[in-house]
Short mmCIF file of C-alpha atoms and ligand atoms in Angstrom, two decimals:
data_model
loop_
_atom_site.label_atom_id
_atom_site.label_comp_id
_atom_site.label_asym_id
_atom_site.label_seq_id
_atom_site.Cartn_x
_atom_site.Cartn_y
_atom_site.Cartn_z
CA MET M 1 -36.38 5.50 11.67
CA VAL M 2 -38.72 7.96 10.90
CA ALA M 3 -39.04 9.70 7.14
CA VAL M 4 -41.27 12.31 5.31
CA ILE M 5 -42.15 10.80 2.29
CA HIS M 6 -44.89 10.96 -0.55
CA GLY M 7 -48.32 9.03 0.31
CA PHE M 8 -49.62 6.98 -2.67
CA ALA M 9 -52.62 7.52 -2.46
CA ASP M 10 -53.02 11.49 -2.12
CA ASN M 11 -49.49 12.30 -3.01
CA ILE M 12 -48.96 14.22 0.19
CA LEU M 13 -46.40 14.33 2.73
CA THR M 14 -47.09 11.73 5.12
CA MET M 15 -44.79 10.44 8.20
CA ILE M 16 -44.12 6.91 7.69
CA SER M 17 -41.78 5.12 9.64
CA ILE M 18 -39.18 3.16 8.05
CA PRO M 19 -37.77 0.12 9.99
CA THR M 20 -34.07 -1.29 9.74
CA THR M 21 -34.09 -4.00 7.48
CA ARG M 22 -32.80 -7.36 8.60
CA LEU M 23 -29.21 -8.39 8.15
CA ILE M 24 -28.69 -11.27 5.39
CA THR M 25 -25.52 -12.68 4.57
CA ILE M 26 -24.23 -14.50 1.27
CA GLY M 27 -21.13 -15.80 0.20
CA GLY M 28 -18.86 -17.59 2.74
CA LYS M 29 -18.63 -20.49 0.79
CA GLY M 30 -15.76 -21.60 -0.88
CA LYS M 31 -13.65 -19.32 -2.28
CA THR M 32 -16.73 -16.49 -2.49
CA ARG M 33 -16.26 -13.70 -0.19
CA GLU M 34 -18.73 -13.34 2.70
CA LEU M 35 -20.80 -9.99 2.48
CA LYS M 36 -23.46 -8.64 4.31
CA ILE M 37 -26.87 -7.20 2.88
CA GLY M 38 -29.01 -4.81 4.77
CA GLY M 39 -28.90 -4.16 8.19
CA ASN M 40 -26.27 -1.48 9.07
CA ALA M 41 -23.52 -3.03 6.36
CA PRO M 42 -22.81 -0.77 4.15
CA VAL M 43 -24.66 -0.24 0.75
CA SER M 44 -23.46 -2.65 -1.55
CA ILE M 45 -22.73 -2.44 -4.94
CA GLN M 46 -23.64 -4.89 -7.92
CA THR M 47 -23.16 -4.92 -11.75
CA MET M 48 -24.20 -7.37 -14.29
CA TRP M 49 -22.00 -9.32 -16.46
CA LYS M 50 -22.97 -8.16 -20.19
CA ALA M 51 -22.58 -10.93 -22.58
CA PRO M 52 -23.21 -14.62 -22.36
CA LEU M 53 -21.00 -17.25 -20.18
CA THR M 54 -18.57 -19.81 -22.55
CA PRO M 55 -16.00 -22.13 -21.86
CA ASP M 56 -13.97 -20.49 -23.15
CA SER M 57 -14.67 -16.87 -21.71
CA LEU M 58 -14.38 -18.00 -17.74
CA VAL M 59 -10.74 -17.36 -17.47
CA TYR M 60 -10.68 -13.94 -18.92
CA ILE M 61 -14.12 -13.34 -16.51
CA SER M 62 -12.37 -14.50 -13.38
CA LYS M 63 -10.24 -11.87 -13.84
CA GLN M 64 -12.00 -9.04 -14.80
CA MET M 65 -14.13 -9.87 -10.98
CA THR M 66 -10.73 -9.12 -9.69
CA GLU M 67 -10.42 -5.84 -11.32
CA LEU M 68 -14.27 -5.16 -10.51
CA ALA M 69 -13.88 -5.45 -7.26
CA MET M 70 -10.52 -3.22 -7.01
CA LEU M 71 -13.11 -0.75 -8.28
CA GLY M 72 -15.31 -1.35 -5.38
CA CYS M 73 -18.27 -3.88 -7.20
CA ASP M 74 -19.15 -6.03 -4.33
CA VAL M 75 -21.63 -8.49 -6.31
CA VAL M 76 -21.90 -9.58 -9.81
CA ARG M 77 -24.71 -11.10 -11.55
CA PHE M 78 -25.18 -13.08 -14.72
CA ALA M 79 -28.13 -14.56 -16.76
CA VAL M 80 -28.12 -17.61 -16.73
CA PRO M 81 -30.95 -19.05 -19.87
CA ASP M 82 -29.95 -22.21 -19.87
CA MET M 83 -28.01 -25.62 -18.35
CA GLU M 84 -25.14 -25.07 -19.83
CA SER M 85 -24.76 -21.46 -18.66
CA ALA M 86 -25.72 -22.83 -14.58
CA ASP M 87 -22.82 -25.39 -15.17
CA LEU M 88 -20.30 -22.17 -16.05
CA LEU M 89 -21.34 -20.45 -13.62
CA VAL M 90 -20.77 -23.10 -10.74
CA ARG M 91 -17.40 -23.25 -12.58
CA LEU M 92 -16.75 -19.67 -12.22
CA ALA M 93 -18.15 -19.40 -8.88
CA ASP M 94 -14.80 -21.67 -8.32
CA MET M 95 -12.45 -19.22 -9.91
CA THR M 96 -13.05 -16.36 -7.88
CA ASP M 97 -14.18 -14.88 -4.80
CA MET M 98 -16.86 -12.47 -6.18
CA PRO M 99 -20.42 -13.25 -4.72
CA LEU M 100 -22.02 -14.18 -7.97
CA VAL M 101 -25.57 -13.85 -8.22
CA ALA M 102 -27.68 -16.43 -11.03
CA ASP M 103 -30.56 -14.67 -13.19
CA ILE M 104 -33.25 -17.19 -13.76
CA HIS M 105 -36.58 -16.87 -15.32
CA PHE M 106 -38.91 -19.84 -16.19
CA ASP M 107 -37.12 -22.63 -15.20
CA HIS M 108 -36.04 -23.78 -11.69
CA ARG M 109 -34.04 -26.46 -12.74
CA LEU M 110 -31.51 -23.73 -13.42
CA ALA M 111 -31.39 -22.29 -10.15
CA LEU M 112 -31.25 -25.77 -7.99
CA ARG M 113 -28.11 -26.35 -10.48
CA CYS M 114 -26.73 -23.14 -9.32
CA LEU M 115 -27.04 -23.82 -6.03
CA ASP M 116 -25.51 -27.07 -6.31
CA GLY M 117 -22.17 -24.79 -6.53
CA ASN M 118 -20.68 -22.15 -4.64
CA VAL M 119 -23.11 -19.37 -6.34
CA ALA M 120 -24.27 -17.15 -3.65
CA LYS M 121 -27.81 -15.75 -4.57
CA ILE M 122 -30.48 -16.13 -7.00
CA ARG M 123 -32.39 -13.66 -8.43
CA ILE M 124 -35.78 -14.81 -9.47
CA ASN M 125 -39.29 -13.60 -10.05
CA PRO M 126 -41.66 -16.70 -8.56
CA GLY M 127 -44.25 -15.40 -10.61
CA ASN M 128 -42.70 -16.55 -13.81
CA ILE M 129 -41.34 -19.96 -11.78
CA GLY M 130 -44.41 -22.00 -12.02
CA SER M 131 -45.87 -24.02 -9.83
CA LYS M 132 -45.82 -23.24 -5.47
CA ASP M 133 -43.84 -27.00 -5.49
CA LYS M 134 -41.03 -25.65 -7.69
CA VAL M 135 -40.23 -22.07 -5.83
CA ARG M 136 -40.54 -24.71 -2.38
CA GLU M 137 -37.72 -26.80 -4.26
CA VAL M 138 -35.49 -23.80 -4.90
CA VAL M 139 -35.96 -22.66 -1.37
CA GLU M 140 -34.99 -25.63 0.52
CA ARG M 141 -32.14 -26.04 -2.01
CA ALA M 142 -30.85 -21.90 -0.89
CA ARG M 143 -31.59 -23.04 2.71
CA ASP M 144 -29.53 -25.82 2.49
CA ALA M 145 -26.64 -23.95 0.47
CA ASN M 146 -26.48 -21.15 2.75
CA ALA M 147 -28.05 -18.90 -0.34
CA ALA M 148 -29.80 -15.97 -0.40
CA ILE M 149 -32.43 -15.14 -2.99
CA ARG M 150 -33.66 -11.74 -4.91
CA ILE M 151 -37.14 -11.15 -5.41
CA GLY M 152 -37.20 -8.91 -8.73
CA VAL M 153 -40.42 -7.80 -10.27
CA ASN M 154 -40.51 -4.88 -12.55
CA THR M 155 -42.96 -2.85 -14.75
CA GLY M 156 -42.42 -5.19 -17.44
CA SER M 157 -43.38 -8.28 -15.77
CA LEU M 158 -46.21 -7.23 -13.53
CA PRO M 159 -49.08 -10.37 -12.82
CA ALA M 160 -51.90 -9.44 -15.51
CA ASP M 161 -54.29 -8.32 -12.76
CA LEU M 162 -52.12 -5.29 -11.89
CA ARG M 163 -51.20 -4.92 -15.36
CA GLY M 164 -54.95 -4.61 -16.46
CA ARG M 165 -55.00 -1.89 -13.74
CA VAL M 166 -51.93 -0.04 -14.88
CA GLU M 167 -53.26 -0.52 -18.99
CA ALA M 168 -56.76 0.96 -17.59
CA LEU M 169 -54.59 4.50 -17.55
CA SER M 170 -52.97 6.30 -20.01
CA PRO M 171 -48.98 6.68 -19.35
CA ARG M 172 -50.29 10.68 -19.64
CA ASP M 173 -53.03 10.25 -16.64
CA GLU M 174 -51.74 12.27 -14.01
CA GLU M 175 -51.74 9.23 -11.53
CA PHE M 176 -49.93 6.70 -13.90
CA GLU M 177 -46.73 6.58 -12.08
CA THR M 178 -48.65 6.22 -8.67
CA ILE M 179 -50.42 3.39 -9.73
CA ARG M 180 -47.72 1.49 -11.41
CA ALA M 181 -45.68 1.95 -8.02
CA GLU M 182 -48.69 0.80 -6.27
CA ALA M 183 -48.72 -2.02 -8.24
CA LEU M 184 -44.99 -3.15 -8.35
CA VAL M 185 -45.31 -3.20 -4.14
CA GLU M 186 -48.32 -5.43 -4.70
CA ALA M 187 -46.76 -7.46 -7.07
CA ALA M 188 -43.37 -7.80 -4.80
CA GLU M 189 -45.76 -8.25 -1.71
CA ARG M 190 -47.82 -10.94 -3.26
CA GLU M 191 -43.85 -12.72 -3.57
CA VAL M 192 -42.73 -12.09 -0.14
CA ALA M 193 -45.99 -14.08 1.15
CA VAL M 194 -44.88 -17.46 -0.70
CA PHE M 195 -41.33 -16.86 0.94
CA ASP M 196 -42.75 -15.94 4.46
CA GLU M 197 -45.28 -19.31 3.89
CA LEU M 198 -42.25 -21.52 3.51
CA GLY M 199 -40.33 -19.60 6.39
CA PHE M 200 -37.39 -18.07 3.95
CA SER M 201 -35.87 -15.06 5.36
CA SER M 202 -32.63 -14.37 3.31
CA VAL M 203 -34.82 -12.47 0.65
CA VAL M 204 -34.20 -9.11 -0.89
CA VAL M 205 -36.59 -7.32 -3.11
CA SER M 206 -36.37 -5.31 -5.74
CA MET M 207 -38.87 -3.28 -7.73
CA LYS M 208 -37.78 -1.44 -11.14
CA ALA M 209 -39.09 0.55 -13.06
CA SER M 210 -37.23 2.82 -15.29
CA SER M 211 -39.21 6.32 -14.02
CA VAL M 212 -37.18 8.15 -11.08
CA THR M 213 -40.53 8.94 -9.57
CA GLU M 214 -41.85 4.90 -9.64
CA THR M 215 -38.29 3.86 -8.40
CA VAL M 216 -38.83 6.31 -5.68
CA LEU M 217 -42.58 5.98 -4.63
CA CYS M 218 -42.56 2.12 -5.02
CA ASN M 219 -39.55 2.07 -2.44
CA GLU M 220 -40.73 4.15 0.12
CA GLN M 221 -43.95 2.31 0.11
CA PHE M 222 -42.11 -0.95 0.11
CA ALA M 223 -39.42 -0.03 3.06
CA SER M 224 -42.42 1.72 5.37
CA ARG M 225 -43.81 -2.05 5.35
CA PHE M 226 -41.47 -4.49 5.46
CA ASP M 227 -38.02 -5.21 7.19
CA ILE M 228 -36.75 -6.91 3.91
CA PRO M 229 -33.51 -5.34 2.47
CA VAL M 230 -34.34 -3.89 -0.97
CA HIS M 231 -32.44 -3.60 -3.98
CA LEU M 232 -32.08 -0.18 -5.62
CA GLY M 233 -32.11 -0.13 -9.53
CA VAL M 234 -33.65 2.32 -12.35
CA THR M 235 -34.31 -0.39 -14.83
CA GLU M 236 -33.61 0.56 -19.23
CA ALA M 237 -32.35 3.84 -17.62
CA GLY M 238 -30.52 4.60 -20.57
CA PRO M 239 -26.90 5.87 -22.11
CA LEU M 240 -24.00 6.66 -19.74
CA ILE M 241 -24.97 10.07 -18.81
CA GLY M 242 -29.04 9.91 -18.47
CA GLY M 243 -28.60 6.90 -16.66
CA ILE M 244 -26.39 7.95 -14.25
CA VAL M 245 -28.24 11.61 -13.92
CA LYS M 246 -31.83 8.82 -13.67
CA SER M 247 -30.22 6.65 -10.84
CA THR M 248 -28.50 9.63 -9.04
CA LEU M 249 -31.92 11.22 -8.70
CA ALA M 250 -33.79 8.08 -7.60
CA PHE M 251 -31.01 6.86 -4.88
CA SER M 252 -30.33 9.73 -3.31
CA ARG M 253 -33.80 10.51 -2.71
CA LEU M 254 -34.29 6.94 -1.40
CA PHE M 255 -30.71 6.91 0.67
CA ALA M 256 -31.53 10.35 2.33
CA GLN M 257 -34.34 8.30 4.17
CA GLY M 258 -32.50 5.42 4.66
CA ILE M 259 -33.59 2.99 2.13
CA GLY M 260 -31.28 0.91 -0.03
CA SER M 261 -28.98 -1.79 0.67
CA THR M 262 -27.51 -2.77 -2.49
CA VAL M 263 -27.70 -1.03 -5.75
CA ARG M 264 -27.06 -1.30 -9.56
CA VAL M 265 -26.43 1.70 -11.63
CA SER M 266 -28.18 -0.06 -14.95
CA LEU M 267 -25.94 1.73 -18.37
CA SER M 268 -26.37 0.74 -22.14
CA ASP M 269 -22.58 1.30 -20.90
CA THR M 270 -19.61 -1.06 -19.41
CA VAL M 271 -19.39 -3.05 -16.24
CA GLU M 272 -16.62 -0.83 -15.18
CA ASN M 273 -18.73 2.24 -15.69
CA GLU M 274 -21.53 1.02 -13.90
CA VAL M 275 -19.52 0.53 -10.93
CA VAL M 276 -17.71 3.76 -10.87
CA ALA M 277 -21.01 5.28 -11.41
CA ALA M 278 -22.48 3.35 -8.39
CA ARG M 279 -19.52 4.28 -6.42
CA ALA M 280 -19.54 7.83 -7.24
CA ILE M 281 -23.01 7.97 -6.40
CA LEU M 282 -22.70 6.34 -2.81
CA SER M 283 -19.74 8.54 -2.16
CA GLU M 284 -21.54 11.72 -2.67
CA CYS M 285 -24.30 10.82 -1.10
CA GLY M 286 -22.34 9.83 2.04
CA GLN M 287 -22.92 5.50 1.82
CA ARG M 288 -19.08 5.00 1.23
CA LYS M 289 -16.04 6.53 2.48
CA GLY M 290 -12.38 6.21 1.71
CA GLY M 291 -10.90 5.39 -1.88
CA VAL M 292 -9.35 7.95 -4.31
CA THR M 293 -11.52 11.14 -5.48
CA ILE M 294 -10.32 12.45 -8.55
CA VAL M 295 -11.11 15.77 -9.23
CA SER M 296 -10.42 17.33 -12.74
CA CYS M 297 -11.32 20.84 -14.56
CA PRO M 298 -13.81 20.61 -17.40
CA ARG M 299 -10.53 22.64 -19.30
CA CYS M 300 -11.08 25.94 -21.07
CA GLY M 301 -9.04 28.33 -23.37
CA ARG M 302 -6.27 28.66 -20.65
CA ASP M 303 -5.39 24.86 -20.94
CA GLY M 304 -1.92 23.77 -21.35
CA PHE M 305 -2.35 20.16 -20.04
CA ASP M 306 -4.34 17.06 -21.58
CA VAL M 307 -6.79 16.99 -18.57
CA HIS M 308 -9.44 14.63 -20.55
CA GLY M 309 -6.56 12.10 -22.14
CA PHE M 310 -4.82 12.07 -18.32
CA VAL M 311 -8.32 11.16 -16.93
CA SER M 312 -9.15 8.32 -18.99
CA ARG M 313 -5.56 6.91 -19.14
CA TRP M 314 -5.56 6.99 -15.19
CA GLN M 315 -9.15 6.62 -13.68
CA LYS M 316 -9.46 2.97 -13.36
CA GLU M 317 -5.68 2.44 -11.82
CA LEU M 318 -6.46 5.53 -9.53
CA LEU M 319 -9.89 4.44 -8.29
CA SER M 320 -8.48 0.97 -7.95
CA LEU M 321 -5.86 2.05 -5.31
CA ASN M 322 -6.67 1.31 -1.76
CA LYS M 323 -5.44 4.74 -0.69
CA ALA M 324 -8.01 7.50 0.76
CA ILE M 325 -6.64 10.53 -0.84
CA THR M 326 -7.69 13.23 -3.51
CA VAL M 327 -6.02 13.51 -6.96
CA ALA M 328 -6.25 16.85 -8.75
CA VAL M 329 -5.69 17.01 -12.19
CA MET M 330 -5.78 20.61 -13.66
CA GLY M 331 -5.77 22.40 -17.34
CA CYS M 332 -3.53 24.99 -16.01
CA VAL M 333 -0.97 26.14 -13.99
CA VAL M 334 -2.59 29.64 -13.47
CA ASN M 335 -5.56 28.07 -11.63
CA GLY M 336 -4.45 24.72 -11.44
CA PRO M 337 -2.53 24.49 -8.27
CA GLY M 338 -4.85 27.05 -6.29
CA GLU M 339 -8.42 25.21 -7.44
CA GLY M 340 -6.49 22.28 -6.45
CA LYS M 341 -5.17 23.35 -3.00
CA HIS M 342 -7.22 20.66 -1.06
CA ALA M 343 -5.54 17.51 -3.09
CA ASP M 344 -3.50 15.17 -1.70
CA ILE M 345 -1.22 15.17 -5.05
CA GLY M 346 -2.26 17.08 -8.34
CA ILE M 347 -0.61 17.66 -11.62
CA THR M 348 -1.27 20.15 -14.48
CA GLY M 349 1.22 21.39 -16.98
CA ALA M 350 2.08 24.12 -20.35
CA GLY M 351 3.51 24.19 -23.09
CA ASP M 352 6.27 20.83 -22.71
CA TYR M 353 6.68 20.76 -18.91
CA ILE M 354 4.74 19.22 -16.27
CA LEU M 355 4.07 20.35 -12.64
CA ILE M 356 3.44 18.21 -9.78
CA PHE M 357 1.91 19.88 -6.60
CA ARG M 358 0.30 18.63 -3.22
CA HIS M 359 -1.88 20.50 -0.95
CA GLY M 360 -1.42 23.82 -3.51
CA GLU M 361 2.73 23.17 -3.78
CA ILE M 362 4.70 22.45 -6.51
CA VAL M 363 7.21 19.75 -5.75
CA ARG M 364 7.98 19.09 -9.09
CA LYS M 365 8.36 20.54 -12.55
CA GLU M 366 9.56 18.46 -15.38
CA SER M 367 10.31 19.22 -19.14
CA ILE M 368 8.89 16.25 -20.90
CA GLY M 369 7.85 17.26 -24.26
CA SER M 370 4.53 15.78 -25.93
CA ASP M 371 5.25 11.92 -24.76
CA PRO M 372 1.96 10.82 -22.60
CA SER M 373 4.29 7.97 -20.99
CA ALA M 374 6.78 10.13 -19.94
CA THR M 375 3.94 12.36 -18.18
CA ASP M 376 2.69 9.19 -16.64
CA ARG M 377 6.23 7.48 -15.39
CA VAL M 378 6.67 11.40 -13.32
CA PHE M 379 3.36 11.24 -12.03
CA ARG M 380 3.58 7.39 -11.06
CA GLU M 381 6.62 8.12 -8.88
CA GLU M 382 5.04 11.24 -7.24
CA LEU M 383 2.05 8.96 -6.56
CA ASP M 384 4.01 6.40 -5.20
CA LYS M 385 5.34 8.66 -2.40
CA VAL M 386 1.88 10.06 -0.93
S1 SF4 Z 1 -7.77 24.81 -14.26
FE1 SF4 Z 1 -7.13 26.26 -15.93
S2 SF4 Z 1 -7.82 25.19 -17.75
FE2 SF4 Z 1 -9.16 23.91 -16.35
S3 SF4 Z 1 -10.68 25.59 -16.08
FE3 SF4 Z 1 -9.90 26.09 -14.75
S4 SF4 Z 1 -8.89 27.75 -15.76
FE4 SF4 Z 1 -9.29 26.25 -17.26
#
């Protein structure tokens, strides 16, 4: 594949060849579902659990894994800061079919413990694991366990010499982002060399910055030189809206060039919203087909139906349905059915009644008063027919 991308040195458009990445497989052991990453596999969606693992939370978390899978999540990562967390992650991996990833820093024994069980992938930064022998031990155990390893580098954990190169500049300098992106690629390249030397190829690389420009630059550069699948993410992307904007900009620019095998939308928000946001970005970028598409109006002075309340009550359930349909939620009977003409099912209302329409044609009108549960009952009856 050939793509036009920005070169590092001169920031002018250059033609760089983007190779197709190698295909790696994770999971497939015990209960864990198998997942392909890279090659021609669909771009997968990841999120990261936002609380520590505790013995009492395992049943709850395993149920949440099922719900996240229904929303479109393919992989979930967990922080593993100590041996108790490693033990708990191994137990959790036997309670869910979701491929789980252990996020490990500093102590390679935590990775070894996770690889004793059905943990599908380890995320490490070899630079902070210590000696090459420790990295080798992890690699050998991952090889035996058919597990993959993600090499994660980010702007906050660059090796000292690369950090020095970046810190010699002011963030206001024009070339600051370019130099920092180059440093990310060089840090990743050094880590990749360690795995190459050990003959281990089930590797995914992530290079994360909180700037869209740096995220795009480093991933373009890396993808032009390596056939390793990349995990895309903008780190510390921010709260819901700002984070989605940054992730959308970065991912869409990279997807347009065929770059990106797996993604995480990092948000200061819930895991569900990370997954829903990733799914929406992938869908709008043509990377994921099927499922329910919700279209809803913003409301205005004409509205006679509680669009916002209905969407917040129904979003999770609709997105979990295994139906390739469009659902329209519109605020008024004047414009709603017409504007939602393309929808397989739509709802609107005025006063104490609601209307259900299909492809713009009204199929049901019900007086429900102001009771949202009556609205939900009528909608559910009609949804079941679609
Ligand atoms: S569908 Fe009706 S309520 Fe919603 S934005 Fe359009 S005109 Fe306003």
